[in-house]
Coordinates of C-alpha atoms in Angstrom, one line a residue:
I16 CA 54.4 -51.4 -35.6
C17 CA 56.7 -49.2 -37.1
V18 CA 57.1 -46.0 -34.8
Q19 CA 57.5 -42.8 -36.0
K20 CA 58.4 -39.6 -33.2
V21 CA 57.6 -36.4 -34.9
P22 CA 59.7 -33.3 -33.9
L23 CA 57.4 -30.9 -32.5
G24 CA 59.0 -28.4 -30.3
V25 CA 56.3 -28.3 -27.6
T26 CA 54.4 -30.2 -25.0
V27 CA 51.7 -32.4 -26.2
R28 CA 49.4 -32.7 -22.7
H29 CA 46.5 -34.2 -24.3
I30 CA 45.9 -35.5 -27.7
E31 CA 42.5 -37.2 -29.2
F32 CA 41.1 -38.7 -32.7
I33 CA 38.5 -36.3 -34.9
D34 CA 36.6 -39.9 -35.7
D35 CA 34.3 -37.9 -38.2
A36 CA 34.3 -39.9 -41.9
S37 CA 33.7 -36.0 -43.0
V38 CA 36.9 -34.4 -42.4
S39 CA 39.1 -37.7 -41.6
T40 CA 39.5 -40.2 -43.5
S41 CA 42.1 -43.0 -43.0
S42 CA 43.8 -41.8 -46.0
R43 CA 44.2 -38.7 -44.0
P44 CA 43.9 -38.8 -40.2
I45 CA 42.9 -35.6 -38.9
Y46 CA 44.0 -35.3 -34.5
V47 CA 43.5 -32.3 -31.9
M48 CA 46.2 -31.6 -29.3
L49 CA 46.4 -29.6 -26.4
I50 CA 49.6 -28.6 -26.0
S51 CA 51.9 -26.3 -24.3
R52 CA 55.2 -23.7 -25.2
E53 CA 57.1 -22.1 -22.8
I54 CA 58.2 -18.2 -23.1
E55 CA 59.8 -15.4 -22.0
A56 CA 57.2 -12.9 -20.3
D57 CA 58.5 -9.2 -20.3
Q58 CA 57.7 -7.2 -17.5
S59 CA 59.4 -3.9 -18.7
Y60 CA 56.4 -1.7 -17.8
L61 CA 57.2 -3.3 -14.0
N62 CA 60.8 -0.6 -14.7
D63 CA 59.6 3.2 -15.1
D64 CA 55.4 4.2 -13.9
G65 CA 55.8 7.5 -14.9
L66 CA 55.5 9.1 -11.8
S67 CA 57.8 11.0 -10.4
P68 CA 59.1 9.9 -6.9
E69 CA 57.6 13.2 -4.8
E70 CA 54.5 11.0 -6.1
R71 CA 55.5 8.1 -5.3
Q72 CA 55.7 8.8 -1.5
R73 CA 52.6 11.0 -1.7
I74 CA 50.1 7.9 -3.0
K75 CA 52.0 5.7 -1.2
D76 CA 51.6 8.2 2.4
E77 CA 48.1 8.2 1.5
K78 CA 47.6 4.9 1.5
E79 CA 49.4 4.5 4.9
A80 CA 46.5 7.0 6.3
A81 CA 44.0 5.0 4.9
R82 CA 45.9 2.0 6.2
I83 CA 45.6 3.8 9.8
K84 CA 42.1 5.1 9.4
K85 CA 40.5 1.5 9.2
Q86 CA 42.9 -0.3 11.6
V87 CA 41.0 2.4 14.1
E88 CA 37.9 1.2 13.4
A89 CA 38.3 -1.8 13.5
D90 CA 39.6 -1.9 16.7
L91 CA 36.3 0.6 17.7
G92 CA 34.1 -1.6 15.8
G93 CA 34.9 -4.7 17.8
F94 CA 36.5 -6.5 14.8
D95 CA 40.0 -7.6 13.5
I96 CA 40.9 -6.1 9.9
E97 CA 43.1 -8.9 9.6
Q98 CA 40.1 -11.2 8.8
E99 CA 40.1 -9.3 4.8
W100 CA 43.8 -9.5 4.3
V101 CA 43.4 -10.7 1.1
E102 CA 41.1 -7.9 0.1
E103 CA 44.0 -5.4 1.2
I104 CA 47.1 -7.2 -0.7
E105 CA 47.7 -5.0 -3.2
R106 CA 50.9 -5.8 -6.0
E107 CA 52.5 -2.7 -5.0
D108 CA 53.2 -3.4 -1.4
C109 CA 55.0 -6.3 -2.3
F110 CA 57.3 -5.6 -5.5
E111 CA 59.1 -2.9 -6.3
V112 CA 61.9 -2.1 -8.8
D113 CA 64.8 -0.7 -7.8
R114 CA 66.5 1.0 -10.1
N115 CA 70.3 0.8 -8.8
L116 CA 70.4 -2.8 -8.7
G117 CA 68.6 -3.2 -12.8
F118 CA 66.0 -4.0 -14.3
A119 CA 62.9 -6.2 -13.9
P120 CA 63.6 -9.1 -15.4
S121 CA 61.5 -11.4 -17.5
I122 CA 59.4 -14.1 -16.6
P123 CA 59.0 -17.7 -18.1
Q124 CA 55.3 -18.3 -18.6
R125 CA 53.4 -21.3 -20.4
K126 CA 51.4 -20.7 -22.8
Y127 CA 48.9 -23.1 -24.1
E128 CA 47.2 -23.8 -27.5
V129 CA 45.0 -25.9 -28.7
W130 CA 46.0 -27.2 -32.2
L131 CA 44.1 -29.2 -35.0
V132 CA 46.9 -31.4 -37.1
D133 CA 46.9 -33.6 -39.9
A134 CA 49.2 -36.7 -39.5
S135 CA 49.6 -37.6 -43.2
S136 CA 51.7 -34.6 -43.1
Q137 CA 53.7 -34.6 -40.5
F138 CA 51.3 -33.8 -38.5
S139 CA 51.3 -30.4 -39.9
V140 CA 49.2 -27.2 -38.0
L141 CA 45.9 -26.8 -39.7
D142 CA 45.0 -24.3 -37.3
K143 CA 45.5 -23.1 -33.9
Y144 CA 43.3 -21.7 -31.2
E145 CA 45.7 -19.7 -27.9
L146 CA 43.9 -19.6 -24.5
N147 CA 43.8 -16.8 -22.8
E148 CA 47.0 -15.0 -20.6
F149 CA 47.5 -17.0 -16.9
E150 CA 44.9 -19.9 -18.3
H151 CA 46.2 -22.8 -18.5
G152 CA 44.6 -26.0 -20.3
T153 CA 43.6 -29.5 -18.6
A154 CA 41.0 -31.2 -20.3
L155 CA 41.1 -32.5 -23.9
K156 CA 38.3 -34.3 -25.1
S157 CA 35.9 -35.5 -28.6
L158 CA 32.9 -36.7 -27.7
F159 CA 29.5 -37.0 -29.6
L160 CA 26.8 -34.1 -28.0
T161 CA 23.1 -34.1 -29.2
N162 CA 21.0 -30.9 -29.9
V163 CA 18.4 -30.7 -27.8
I164 CA 15.4 -28.2 -28.3
E165 CA 12.9 -28.2 -26.0
D166 CA 9.4 -28.0 -27.7
S167 CA 10.5 -29.5 -30.2
D168 CA 9.0 -32.1 -32.4
E169 CA 12.0 -32.8 -34.5
T170 CA 14.0 -35.7 -34.2
P171 CA 17.5 -34.3 -32.3
E172 CA 21.0 -34.1 -33.9
K173 CA 23.9 -35.0 -32.3
S174 CA 26.9 -33.8 -33.8
L175 CA 30.7 -34.6 -33.3
F176 CA 32.6 -31.7 -31.2
V177 CA 35.8 -30.9 -29.2
S178 CA 35.8 -30.2 -25.8
V179 CA 38.3 -28.2 -23.9
G180 CA 38.6 -28.0 -20.0
T181 CA 40.6 -24.9 -19.4
S182 CA 41.6 -23.7 -15.2
F183 CA 43.1 -20.3 -14.9
I184 CA 45.4 -18.6 -12.7
D185 CA 45.6 -15.4 -11.4
Q186 CA 49.0 -13.5 -11.9
D187 CA 49.2 -12.4 -8.1
G188 CA 49.5 -16.2 -7.2
E189 CA 47.0 -18.7 -4.6
D190 CA 44.9 -15.6 -2.7
L191 CA 42.0 -15.5 -5.0
A192 CA 40.2 -19.5 -6.1
S193 CA 41.5 -20.8 -9.4
K194 CA 37.9 -21.1 -12.1
G195 CA 37.7 -22.6 -15.2
R196 CA 36.2 -22.6 -19.0
V197 CA 34.9 -24.8 -20.8
L198 CA 35.4 -24.2 -25.0
L199 CA 33.7 -26.3 -27.3
F200 CA 34.6 -26.9 -30.9
Q201 CA 33.7 -28.0 -34.5
V202 CA 36.0 -29.2 -37.6
K203 CA 35.0 -27.3 -40.2
K204 CA 35.8 -27.4 -43.8
S205 CA 37.4 -23.7 -45.3
K206 CA 36.7 -22.1 -48.4
G207 CA 39.2 -21.9 -51.0
K208 CA 42.2 -23.9 -51.5
S209 CA 45.3 -24.9 -49.3
Q210 CA 48.6 -24.3 -50.0
G211 CA 51.3 -26.2 -49.4
V212 CA 51.7 -29.9 -48.8
H213 CA 47.8 -29.7 -48.2
R214 CA 47.1 -28.0 -51.7
R215 CA 45.4 -31.9 -52.4
H216 CA 43.2 -31.5 -49.9
T217 CA 40.0 -29.4 -48.5
P218 CA 41.2 -27.0 -45.8
L219 CA 39.9 -27.3 -42.2
H220 CA 39.6 -25.0 -39.3
L221 CA 38.9 -24.9 -35.6
N222 CA 35.1 -23.3 -35.4
L223 CA 34.7 -21.9 -31.7
R224 CA 31.5 -22.3 -31.3
S225 CA 30.6 -22.0 -27.5
E226 CA 31.7 -21.0 -23.9
K227 CA 31.1 -21.6 -20.5
E228 CA 32.9 -20.2 -17.3
I229 CA 32.7 -22.6 -14.2
T230 CA 32.9 -20.5 -11.2
V231 CA 33.3 -23.7 -9.1
G232 CA 37.3 -24.4 -9.8
P233 CA 38.9 -25.6 -12.2
V234 CA 38.0 -27.7 -15.0
T235 CA 39.9 -31.3 -14.3
S236 CA 37.4 -34.1 -16.8
L237 CA 35.9 -34.4 -19.5
S238 CA 33.1 -37.1 -20.4
S239 CA 30.8 -38.3 -22.3
L240 CA 27.4 -39.6 -21.4
K241 CA 24.1 -41.3 -23.2
S242 CA 21.7 -42.0 -22.2
E243 CA 18.2 -42.6 -24.1
D244 CA 19.6 -42.0 -27.6
T245 CA 20.8 -37.8 -25.8
Y246 CA 25.1 -37.3 -25.7
R247 CA 25.6 -35.1 -23.1
V248 CA 29.1 -34.0 -21.6
V249 CA 30.2 -34.9 -17.8
V250 CA 32.5 -31.6 -16.8
G251 CA 34.3 -32.4 -13.2
A252 CA 35.6 -29.4 -12.1
G253 CA 36.0 -28.4 -8.6
A254 CA 34.4 -30.3 -6.3
E255 CA 31.6 -30.6 -8.8
V256 CA 30.3 -32.9 -11.3
T257 CA 27.7 -31.3 -13.5
V258 CA 26.3 -32.8 -16.3
E259 CA 25.7 -29.9 -19.4
Q260 CA 23.1 -30.2 -22.6
W261 CA 23.6 -28.7 -25.5
G262 CA 21.2 -26.6 -27.5
S263 CA 20.1 -23.4 -28.6
G264 CA 24.2 -22.8 -29.2
K265 CA 24.9 -23.2 -25.6
L266 CA 25.4 -25.8 -22.7
T267 CA 22.8 -26.5 -20.1
Q268 CA 23.3 -27.4 -16.5
V269 CA 20.6 -30.7 -15.9
G270 CA 22.4 -32.6 -13.6
F271 CA 25.4 -32.1 -10.1
Y272 CA 26.5 -33.9 -7.8
H273 CA 28.9 -32.2 -5.0
A274 CA 32.1 -34.4 -3.9
H275 CA 34.1 -33.6 -1.1
M276 CA 37.8 -32.4 -2.2
Q277 CA 38.1 -32.7 -5.8
V278 CA 36.9 -34.8 -8.7
Q279 CA 40.2 -35.8 -10.0
E280 CA 39.0 -38.1 -12.7
I281 CA 35.9 -39.3 -14.1
V282 CA 34.9 -43.2 -15.4
L283 CA 31.6 -43.6 -17.4
F284 CA 30.0 -46.8 -18.2
K285 CA 26.5 -47.2 -19.9
T286 CA 24.6 -44.2 -17.2
F287 CA 27.3 -45.3 -13.5
F288 CA 29.8 -42.7 -12.9
L289 CA 33.3 -44.2 -10.5
L290 CA 34.2 -40.6 -9.2
S291 CA 37.9 -40.8 -8.2
D292 CA 38.0 -37.8 -5.8
A293 CA 41.9 -36.6 -4.6
Y294 CA 41.7 -37.4 -0.7
D295 CA 38.9 -39.0 -0.6
S296 CA 38.7 -42.4 -2.8
L297 CA 36.1 -43.1 -4.9
H298 CA 32.1 -42.8 -5.7
F299 CA 29.9 -44.8 -7.7
L300 CA 27.3 -42.4 -9.0
V301 CA 24.1 -43.4 -11.5
W302 CA 22.9 -41.1 -13.9
R303 CA 19.4 -40.6 -13.8
E304 CA 16.8 -40.0 -16.8
S305 CA 12.9 -39.8 -14.9
D306 CA 14.4 -36.8 -12.8
K307 CA 17.8 -36.4 -15.1
S308 CA 19.6 -36.2 -11.2
L309 CA 23.0 -38.3 -9.9
T310 CA 22.8 -40.6 -7.1
L311 CA 24.8 -41.7 -5.1
L312 CA 24.9 -45.4 -4.8
A313 CA 28.1 -46.4 -2.9
K314 CA 31.9 -44.7 -2.0
D315 CA 34.6 -46.1 0.0
Y316 CA 35.4 -44.0 3.6
E317 CA 38.4 -44.8 3.6
P318 CA 40.9 -41.6 3.2
T319 CA 42.3 -42.2 -0.2
Q320 CA 44.3 -40.1 -2.2
V321 CA 43.7 -41.8 -5.6
F322 CA 45.7 -41.0 -8.7
A323 CA 43.4 -43.3 -11.1
A324 CA 40.5 -45.1 -11.4
G325 CA 39.9 -48.0 -13.8
L326 CA 37.3 -50.7 -14.5
I327 CA 37.9 -54.6 -14.9
S328 CA 35.0 -57.1 -15.8
R329 CA 34.5 -60.9 -16.7
G330 CA 31.6 -62.0 -18.1
G331 CA 29.0 -59.7 -15.8
A332 CA 30.9 -59.3 -13.2
M333 CA 32.3 -56.1 -12.4
A334 CA 35.3 -54.5 -10.5
F335 CA 36.8 -51.1 -9.8
V336 CA 40.8 -50.4 -9.7
C337 CA 41.9 -47.6 -8.0
H338 CA 45.4 -46.3 -7.8
D339 CA 46.8 -44.4 -4.4
D340 CA 49.4 -42.6 -4.0
R341 CA 51.4 -44.9 -1.9
Q342 CA 52.2 -47.0 -5.2
N343 CA 48.5 -49.3 -4.2
L344 CA 46.2 -51.0 -6.2
K345 CA 42.8 -51.0 -4.2
F346 CA 40.3 -53.7 -5.7
F347 CA 36.3 -52.6 -5.0
Q348 CA 33.1 -53.4 -6.1
Y349 CA 29.7 -53.1 -5.5
A350 CA 27.9 -55.8 -3.6
P351 CA 24.3 -54.1 -2.1
A352 CA 23.3 -57.8 -0.7
D353 CA 27.3 -58.2 1.1
A354 CA 27.9 -57.5 4.8
E355 CA 30.4 -55.0 4.9
A356 CA 28.3 -52.9 2.4
R357 CA 26.7 -51.5 5.5
G358 CA 23.2 -52.1 3.3
G359 CA 25.2 -51.3 0.1
N360 CA 26.6 -47.8 0.8
K361 CA 30.1 -49.0 1.3
L362 CA 32.0 -50.5 -2.1
V363 CA 32.9 -53.4 -0.5
C364 CA 37.5 -54.0 -1.0
R365 CA 38.1 -57.3 -2.2
A366 CA 41.4 -57.5 -3.0
D367 CA 45.1 -54.4 -2.3
V368 CA 48.9 -55.1 -3.4
H369 CA 51.4 -52.9 -3.6
I370 CA 53.1 -52.6 -7.2
G371 CA 56.3 -50.0 -6.8
S372 CA 55.3 -48.1 -9.1
Q373 CA 53.7 -44.4 -9.9
T374 CA 50.7 -44.2 -12.5
T375 CA 48.0 -41.5 -13.5
A376 CA 45.6 -42.9 -16.2
L377 CA 44.7 -46.6 -15.5
Q378 CA 43.1 -47.6 -19.2
S379 CA 40.3 -50.7 -19.9
H380 CA 41.2 -52.6 -22.6
W381 CA 39.5 -56.0 -24.1
C382 CA 40.9 -58.6 -23.1
Q383 CA 42.2 -61.0 -26.1
S384 CA 42.1 -65.0 -26.5
S385 CA 45.5 -67.1 -27.2
L386 CA 43.3 -68.6 -30.1
L387 CA 42.7 -65.3 -31.6
F388 CA 45.9 -63.3 -30.9
N389 CA 48.1 -64.9 -33.7
S390 CA 45.9 -64.8 -36.2
C391 CA 46.1 -62.1 -39.6
T392 CA 43.0 -62.7 -40.1
M393 CA 40.6 -62.1 -37.0
P394 CA 36.9 -62.1 -38.2
S395 CA 37.7 -65.3 -40.1
T396 CA 39.1 -67.0 -37.6
L397 CA 36.7 -66.4 -34.7
A398 CA 33.5 -67.4 -37.3
A399 CA 35.2 -70.6 -38.3
L400 CA 35.9 -71.1 -33.8
K401 CA 32.2 -71.0 -33.5
Q402 CA 31.3 -73.5 -36.4
Q403 CA 33.8 -75.3 -34.1
D404 CA 32.1 -74.6 -30.6
V405 CA 29.0 -73.1 -30.5
L406 CA 29.9 -71.3 -26.8
F407 CA 33.0 -69.9 -28.0
G408 CA 32.6 -66.4 -27.2
R409 CA 29.3 -67.2 -24.7
L410 CA 31.6 -68.1 -22.0
E411 CA 32.8 -65.7 -19.0
D412 CA 36.5 -66.1 -20.2
D413 CA 36.1 -64.7 -23.2
Q414 CA 34.5 -61.5 -22.1
R415 CA 36.6 -60.0 -20.0
F416 CA 38.3 -56.3 -20.0
A417 CA 41.7 -55.9 -18.1
V418 CA 43.0 -52.4 -17.1
T419 CA 46.5 -51.7 -19.1
F420 CA 48.8 -48.9 -17.2
G421 CA 52.4 -46.9 -17.8
T422 CA 54.7 -45.9 -14.5
T423 CA 56.7 -42.8 -13.7
D424 CA 59.8 -45.2 -13.9
G425 CA 59.1 -46.3 -17.9
S426 CA 57.7 -49.6 -17.1
V427 CA 54.4 -51.1 -18.3
G428 CA 51.7 -53.3 -16.4
S429 CA 48.2 -55.0 -16.8
I430 CA 45.5 -56.1 -14.8
I431 CA 43.3 -58.9 -15.4
S432 CA 40.6 -61.0 -14.3
L433 CA 40.6 -64.6 -13.7
S434 CA 38.6 -67.8 -13.7
E435 CA 38.7 -68.9 -9.5
P436 CA 40.3 -72.2 -10.5
V437 CA 42.7 -70.6 -12.6
F438 CA 43.0 -68.1 -9.9
W439 CA 43.1 -70.4 -6.8
R440 CA 45.9 -73.1 -9.5
L441 CA 47.7 -69.8 -10.3
T442 CA 48.2 -68.4 -6.0
A443 CA 49.3 -72.3 -5.3
L444 CA 52.0 -72.0 -7.8
Q445 CA 53.5 -68.8 -6.4
S446 CA 53.3 -69.7 -2.9
V447 CA 55.3 -73.1 -3.0
M448 CA 57.8 -70.9 -6.4
S449 CA 58.6 -68.2 -3.9
N450 CA 60.1 -70.8 -1.6
A451 CA 60.9 -72.4 -3.7
L452 CA 63.3 -70.4 -6.1
E453 CA 65.9 -67.7 -4.9
S454 CA 65.4 -64.3 -4.5
N455 CA 67.4 -60.6 -4.9
C456 CA 68.7 -60.1 -2.3
A457 CA 67.3 -62.8 0.2
L458 CA 64.2 -60.2 0.0
S459 CA 60.8 -61.4 0.4
H460 CA 58.6 -61.4 -2.4
R461 CA 54.7 -61.7 -0.1
A462 CA 56.6 -58.4 2.2
W463 CA 57.4 -56.5 -0.8
R464 CA 52.9 -57.1 -2.6
L465 CA 51.8 -55.7 1.0
F466 CA 49.1 -52.8 1.0
R467 CA 51.2 -50.1 2.5
R468 CA 49.3 -47.9 4.0
S469 CA 49.1 -44.3 4.3
T470 CA 51.2 -42.9 7.5
S471 CA 49.3 -39.7 7.7
R472 CA 45.2 -40.7 7.2
G473 CA 45.2 -44.0 7.1
G474 CA 44.0 -44.3 10.9
C475 CA 40.6 -45.7 10.1
R476 CA 41.6 -48.3 8.1
S477 CA 41.3 -52.2 9.5
N478 CA 44.3 -54.7 9.5
D479 CA 43.2 -56.5 7.9
R480 CA 44.5 -56.7 4.1
K481 CA 43.0 -58.2 1.6
K482 CA 44.4 -61.4 -0.4
G483 CA 43.0 -61.6 -4.0
T484 CA 46.3 -61.0 -6.4
I485 CA 48.2 -62.9 -8.7
D486 CA 52.3 -61.3 -8.8
G487 CA 52.5 -61.9 -12.6
D488 CA 56.2 -60.8 -12.5
L489 CA 56.8 -63.9 -10.2
V490 CA 54.4 -66.7 -11.8
M491 CA 55.9 -66.2 -15.2
K492 CA 59.5 -66.9 -14.3
F493 CA 57.7 -70.6 -13.8
V494 CA 58.6 -70.8 -17.9
D495 CA 61.8 -70.1 -17.8
L496 CA 62.3 -72.5 -15.7
A497 CA 64.2 -76.4 -16.4
L498 CA 61.8 -79.0 -17.3
Y499 CA 63.1 -81.3 -14.2
E500 CA 61.8 -77.8 -11.9
Q501 CA 58.4 -76.7 -13.3
E502 CA 58.0 -81.1 -12.8
D503 CA 58.4 -80.3 -9.4
L504 CA 56.6 -77.3 -8.8
A505 CA 53.3 -79.2 -10.7
S506 CA 53.8 -82.1 -9.0
S507 CA 53.9 -80.0 -5.3
I508 CA 50.8 -78.4 -6.1
G509 CA 48.6 -81.6 -8.1
T510 CA 48.1 -80.4 -11.5
T511 CA 50.8 -80.8 -14.7
V512 CA 53.3 -78.8 -16.3
G513 CA 51.1 -78.2 -19.5
L514 CA 47.7 -76.7 -17.4
L515 CA 49.8 -74.1 -16.2
M516 CA 51.6 -73.1 -19.1
D517 CA 47.8 -72.8 -20.8
N518 CA 47.4 -70.5 -17.9
L519 CA 50.3 -68.4 -18.2
L520 CA 49.6 -68.5 -22.2
E521 CA 45.8 -67.7 -21.7
M522 CA 46.7 -65.3 -18.9
Q523 CA 50.0 -63.6 -21.0
C524 CA 47.7 -63.2 -24.0
A525 CA 45.5 -61.6 -21.8
S526 CA 47.6 -59.1 -21.1
S527 CA 48.4 -57.8 -24.6
I528 CA 46.9 -54.6 -25.6
I529 CA 47.9 -55.0 -29.7

């Protein structure tokens, strides 16, 4: 693995690969980035408004007289003028420059831009698009959209777009609700010749195809939805989830769902949605193409501040993972037949664990088998294994997806699903190791991994903790023990050292993402 650090001089917020063979190739990979830079905003216009002291005093007296008159009318009318205080705030009443003390200083601001870069030439910038003043870039996604033309017999075509979600921060503060925009770009080839290091390649530029204002809140999530060979974009903004369809050069809303507080993240698989709310845990939705609607299947009724959400699967079984503000992981399943599901309306909590670190993203990856992990030619190795064993690749352990996450303290972790025999074997090993091995500062491994409840919003949660996780840090210490200690621990749980080593090897290979 070759790792190269390229200094850009800006803060890279998001980066996406342009998966279009016409503009991005293996010899010239093209990426799009959402960046921000720190600038100093000039406020010299506040030093002098062009009025004399007498004129300023006259304007101030007029405003005071108008305010008193309105207050008197409000008192006589029987309503409180303070209910409309937001509309009465003016910048002149809150800020005034005293020339005797100095001038208005420059203030730091963030300027957001969208960059098109060429990775083959030290990530040099091919084109850029600057967002508006007080506009923050919050989401970036490279996705396909189908150009749907109503009342047309032609087969709709799909095109690759770069979608950018933004939010506006008003210059006067948070007195007004934030809004946002959805910008759609296409990477086009420019006419003419390239200059400098790009003279051997066709020049590229960002072409703004459409922009749509979102009035319900800032755009926090962008995803791609494919249903019946039609690609659409899913926008999470404020407490709304909208499905937008591309056609006639603009985005048109064809479906929506109203969440409770704030849409944090949207994870899609096929036509199912896993929506994480900033304050009200997870929602499980499904998109119905027949009537173009988003329908709620189930949700978690415990008030949880979700920081990240992801999916893990094994065979035909799937579970949802969420990370909360108390550094916990909770595992849910959609099980309508379960008694705890309240008729299928509630996501059933299967397990919970405390990881002791904060993360903001859970990324899914395919679990590799130990037989393929060290292979340099994986396709030929896979073909040879299928010839020797016709069931290879069809078992549930060969069809697993795990999640990987990075934490704010600099660590990396993985969450994988285990078969029931392996789980109970490692559970017994974990139990005996927590009792037999010395722990740091005589602390308990079990107490450290217990679920931490929220002190403010966890009153409705039951006291039952769902034990269903294996502490990988603890059981992997089995590999470093002396042989006689391994044999003693293995014999105490009725198994062999070789079988435990095989299980730990499979677990380590499945958690690898390279």
